[in-house]
Amino acid sequence: MTSRDAKEALGKFTRRQLMELDTCAHCALCTEYCPVYMETEEPGHAPGVRSSKAVKLYDKQHGLRARILGPRPVTDEEVEELSDSAFNCTFCGRCMEVCPFGIQTHELWSKVREVVHDLEGTPRNVGMLEEMLDESQNPYGLDPDSRLDWADFTDLEEIPEKDKAEVAYFVGCTTAFKGANHEVAFATASILNMLGEDWTLLGEDEWCCGSPLLLAGDEHSAKEYAKHNVEVLESRGVKRLITGCSGCYRVFKWEYPKLLGGDLKFEVLHTLEYLLEKLESGELKPEKTDERVIYHDPCELSRLGGLIDEPRKVLAYLANDWVEFAEHGIDVRCCGGGGLLQASNNEARLAIAKKRLDEAKSLGAEIITSACPSCKLTFVDSAREHEVDIEVLDLVELVAKQLGIL
Ligand code: SF4
Ligand code: SF4
């Protein structure tokens, strides 16, 4: 990396972000809310320390001294330290919620990752994920042909792949390619069939939504993915896009308009919004379970996506007995599955999830439910690793189960 490249990379912070980096008082108020720091207790993983590291590198290239005497080189060790801090973060946004100065940490950490990407400091596993996306348009490196294999595994009888349809079900990579989530796709597809919707899957034309690319700091490629997915959906005349993935939902709803510079021509719904509509209209009539259920808010759906009341309204149709975590809704504690933590620190990911599972058990929950395939996968992996006995179901699986179709 030349000093010119380093200068350009570190020059990517916006004015607002530079002010925020300067404003961060390192008060550490956010530290005890950070699920990763609370797990690893590594000083470098504290959000305020990340700000200091970023400022230090920025100053070396753009600070007053650099402007008078010339920039100083950024060492590999410094880039590695910033990278370790930036990638030990689930992007849960909780630090943003508690920061007394209103620092928009979610956008700030995103920019830090972009800078690390440009400084060629991306962790090896995350870099491999980018390579797999390049080859197969999904972060698991699996053959794009197998994107609909979940339908075979689940014996789904009607698999619509239409040229034109009102509704498209955007399955998302973590649902399509991870066995733990195949029944999530099956439940969604079965409910759409049961309701007689004019709907379609996108099959091989569905590419990753681009969320992992944004999390890896590669906005340029994410834009290509956004462009592709939107073109495919528009060419099929889709009016409503339904997705059960909180990451896909947030990216379609909030990031695509920014990446593409305009509003989308179709409505973006999370599956649970669609389910609530059908429950309230009486088109879906599930039986209620007597098992005790607890709902975990996916960070990207609640704190970052604004869907807090909706899942609870859905749950009221499904369970006679449901309880809340102490930290829920906008204050939810992350499951550990966000921000590509699986690639950068899987041990921390599983340990963070265990705390959540233990709390669910202590509250007497028999079923833990969420509305995101990453949360489900993380809970399933952690329950297996740490031998916690609890049923993990996505909300749409619970709906299908109570309708008697799962
Ligand atoms: S709470 Fe805000 S000001 Fe305090 S350390 Fe965290 S980000 Fe910085
Ligand atoms: S976004 Fe979440 S994991 Fe990342 S620094 Fe903030 S609180 Fe910690």
CSV table of C-alpha atoms in Angstrom, one decimal, residues 168-316:
chain,number,residue,atom,x,y,z
A,168,ALA,CA,-41.8,-12.1,-5.1
A,169,TYR,CA,-40.4,-14.1,-2.1
A,170,PHE,CA,-36.7,-13.1,-1.8
A,171,VAL,CA,-35.4,-16.2,0.2
A,172,GLY,CA,-32.0,-14.8,1.1
A,173,CYS,CA,-28.7,-16.8,1.2
A,174,THR,CA,-28.8,-17.9,4.8
A,175,THR,CA,-32.3,-19.3,4.4
A,176,ALA,CA,-31.7,-20.9,1.0
A,177,PHE,CA,-28.3,-22.5,1.7
A,178,LYS,CA,-28.3,-23.3,5.5
A,179,GLY,CA,-30.2,-26.5,6.4
A,180,ALA,CA,-31.3,-25.1,9.8
A,181,ASN,CA,-33.4,-22.6,7.8
A,182,HIS,CA,-34.9,-24.7,5.0
A,183,GLU,CA,-38.2,-25.1,6.9
A,184,VAL,CA,-38.4,-21.3,7.2
A,185,ALA,CA,-38.5,-21.1,3.4
A,186,PHE,CA,-40.9,-24.1,3.2
A,187,ALA,CA,-43.2,-22.4,5.8
A,188,THR,CA,-43.2,-19.1,3.9
A,189,ALA,CA,-43.8,-20.8,0.5
A,190,SER,CA,-46.6,-23.0,1.9
A,191,ILE,CA,-48.4,-20.0,3.4
A,192,LEU,CA,-48.2,-18.1,0.1
A,193,ASN,CA,-49.5,-21.2,-1.7
A,194,MET,CA,-52.3,-21.6,0.9
A,195,LEU,CA,-53.4,-18.0,0.4
A,196,GLY,CA,-53.4,-18.4,-3.4
A,197,GLU,CA,-51.0,-15.5,-3.9
A,198,ASP,CA,-49.7,-14.7,-7.4
A,199,TRP,CA,-46.1,-15.2,-6.3
A,200,THR,CA,-42.7,-16.2,-7.6
A,201,LEU,CA,-39.3,-17.2,-6.5
A,202,LEU,CA,-36.3,-15.7,-8.4
A,203,GLY,CA,-34.3,-18.9,-8.4
A,204,GLU,CA,-30.8,-18.5,-9.9
A,205,ASP,CA,-31.6,-14.8,-10.7
A,206,GLU,CA,-31.7,-14.1,-6.9
A,207,TRP,CA,-28.3,-12.8,-5.9
A,208,CYS,CA,-27.1,-12.1,-2.4
A,209,CYS,CA,-28.8,-8.9,-1.2
A,210,GLY,CA,-25.3,-7.4,-0.7
A,211,SER,CA,-25.5,-7.1,3.1
A,212,PRO,CA,-22.3,-9.1,3.6
A,213,LEU,CA,-20.5,-6.9,1.1
A,214,LEU,CA,-21.5,-3.8,2.9
A,215,LEU,CA,-20.4,-5.4,6.2
A,216,ALA,CA,-17.1,-6.2,4.6
A,217,GLY,CA,-16.7,-2.6,3.6
A,218,ASP,CA,-17.1,-3.2,-0.1
A,219,GLU,CA,-19.8,-0.7,-1.1
A,220,HIS,CA,-18.8,-0.7,-4.7
A,221,SER,CA,-19.7,-4.4,-5.2
A,222,ALA,CA,-22.8,-4.1,-3.0
A,223,LYS,CA,-24.1,-1.5,-5.5
A,224,GLU,CA,-23.7,-4.1,-8.3
A,225,TYR,CA,-25.8,-6.6,-6.4
A,226,ALA,CA,-28.5,-4.1,-5.6
A,227,LYS,CA,-28.7,-3.1,-9.3
A,228,HIS,CA,-29.0,-6.7,-10.4
A,229,ASN,CA,-31.7,-7.7,-7.9
A,230,VAL,CA,-33.8,-4.6,-8.6
A,231,GLU,CA,-33.6,-5.1,-12.3
A,232,VAL,CA,-34.7,-8.7,-12.0
A,233,LEU,CA,-37.6,-7.8,-9.7
A,234,GLU,CA,-38.7,-4.9,-11.9
A,235,SER,CA,-38.5,-7.0,-15.1
A,236,ARG,CA,-40.9,-9.5,-13.5
A,237,GLY,CA,-43.4,-6.7,-12.7
A,238,VAL,CA,-43.2,-7.4,-8.9
A,239,LYS,CA,-45.3,-5.0,-6.7
A,240,ARG,CA,-44.5,-6.5,-3.3
A,241,LEU,CA,-41.2,-8.1,-2.2
A,242,ILE,CA,-41.4,-10.3,0.8
A,243,THR,CA,-38.3,-11.5,2.7
A,244,GLY,CA,-37.9,-13.3,6.0
A,245,CYS,CA,-34.3,-12.2,6.5
A,246,SER,CA,-33.9,-9.1,8.7
A,247,GLY,CA,-30.6,-8.3,6.9
A,248,CYS,CA,-32.1,-8.5,3.4
A,249,TYR,CA,-35.1,-6.5,4.6
A,250,ARG,CA,-32.9,-3.7,6.0
A,251,VAL,CA,-30.7,-3.6,3.0
A,252,PHE,CA,-33.6,-3.5,0.5
A,253,LYS,CA,-35.6,-1.0,2.5
A,254,TRP,CA,-32.9,1.4,3.7
A,255,GLU,CA,-29.7,0.8,1.8
A,256,TYR,CA,-30.8,0.1,-1.8
A,257,PRO,CA,-32.4,3.6,-2.2
A,258,LYS,CA,-29.2,5.1,-1.1
A,259,LEU,CA,-27.0,2.9,-3.2
A,260,LEU,CA,-29.1,3.3,-6.3
A,261,GLY,CA,-30.0,6.9,-5.8
A,262,GLY,CA,-33.8,6.7,-5.8
A,263,ASP,CA,-36.9,4.9,-4.4
A,264,LEU,CA,-37.7,1.4,-5.4
A,265,LYS,CA,-40.8,0.7,-7.6
A,266,PHE,CA,-42.0,-2.1,-5.4
A,267,GLU,CA,-43.0,-2.4,-1.7
A,268,VAL,CA,-40.6,-4.1,0.6
A,269,LEU,CA,-42.1,-6.2,3.4
A,270,HIS,CA,-40.7,-8.4,6.0
A,271,THR,CA,-42.6,-11.8,6.2
A,272,LEU,CA,-43.9,-10.9,9.6
A,273,GLU,CA,-45.6,-7.7,8.3
A,274,TYR,CA,-47.2,-9.8,5.6
A,275,LEU,CA,-48.3,-12.4,8.2
A,276,LEU,CA,-49.8,-9.8,10.5
A,277,GLU,CA,-51.8,-8.4,7.6
A,278,LYS,CA,-53.2,-11.9,6.9
A,279,LEU,CA,-53.9,-12.6,10.6
A,280,GLU,CA,-55.7,-9.3,11.1
A,281,SER,CA,-57.8,-9.8,8.0
A,282,GLY,CA,-58.8,-13.3,9.2
A,283,GLU,CA,-57.3,-15.1,6.2
A,284,LEU,CA,-54.9,-17.0,8.5
A,285,LYS,CA,-56.4,-18.6,11.5
A,286,PRO,CA,-53.8,-20.5,13.6
A,287,GLU,CA,-54.4,-22.4,16.8
A,288,LYS,CA,-52.6,-21.0,19.8
A,289,THR,CA,-49.9,-23.1,21.5
A,290,ASP,CA,-49.8,-23.6,25.3
A,291,GLU,CA,-46.0,-23.9,25.2
A,292,ARG,CA,-44.2,-20.9,26.7
A,293,VAL,CA,-42.7,-18.8,23.9
A,294,ILE,CA,-40.1,-16.0,24.0
A,295,TYR,CA,-39.4,-13.6,21.1
A,296,HIS,CA,-35.9,-12.4,20.4
A,297,ASP,CA,-35.8,-9.1,18.3
A,298,PRO,CA,-33.3,-9.2,15.5
A,299,CYS,CA,-31.3,-6.0,15.8
A,300,GLU,CA,-31.7,-5.2,12.1
A,301,LEU,CA,-35.4,-5.5,12.4
A,302,SER,CA,-36.1,-3.8,15.7
A,303,ARG,CA,-33.5,-1.2,16.6
A,304,LEU,CA,-32.3,-0.7,13.0
A,305,GLY,CA,-35.5,-1.6,11.1
A,306,GLY,CA,-38.4,-0.2,13.3
A,307,LEU,CA,-40.4,-3.4,13.5
A,308,ILE,CA,-41.1,-3.8,17.2
A,309,ASP,CA,-44.8,-4.0,17.8
A,310,GLU,CA,-45.5,-6.1,14.7
A,311,PRO,CA,-43.9,-9.4,15.8
A,312,ARG,CA,-45.6,-9.1,19.2
A,313,LYS,CA,-49.0,-8.7,17.5
A,314,VAL,CA,-48.2,-11.8,15.5
A,315,LEU,CA,-47.2,-13.7,18.6
A,316,ALA,CA,-50.5,-12.8,20.3
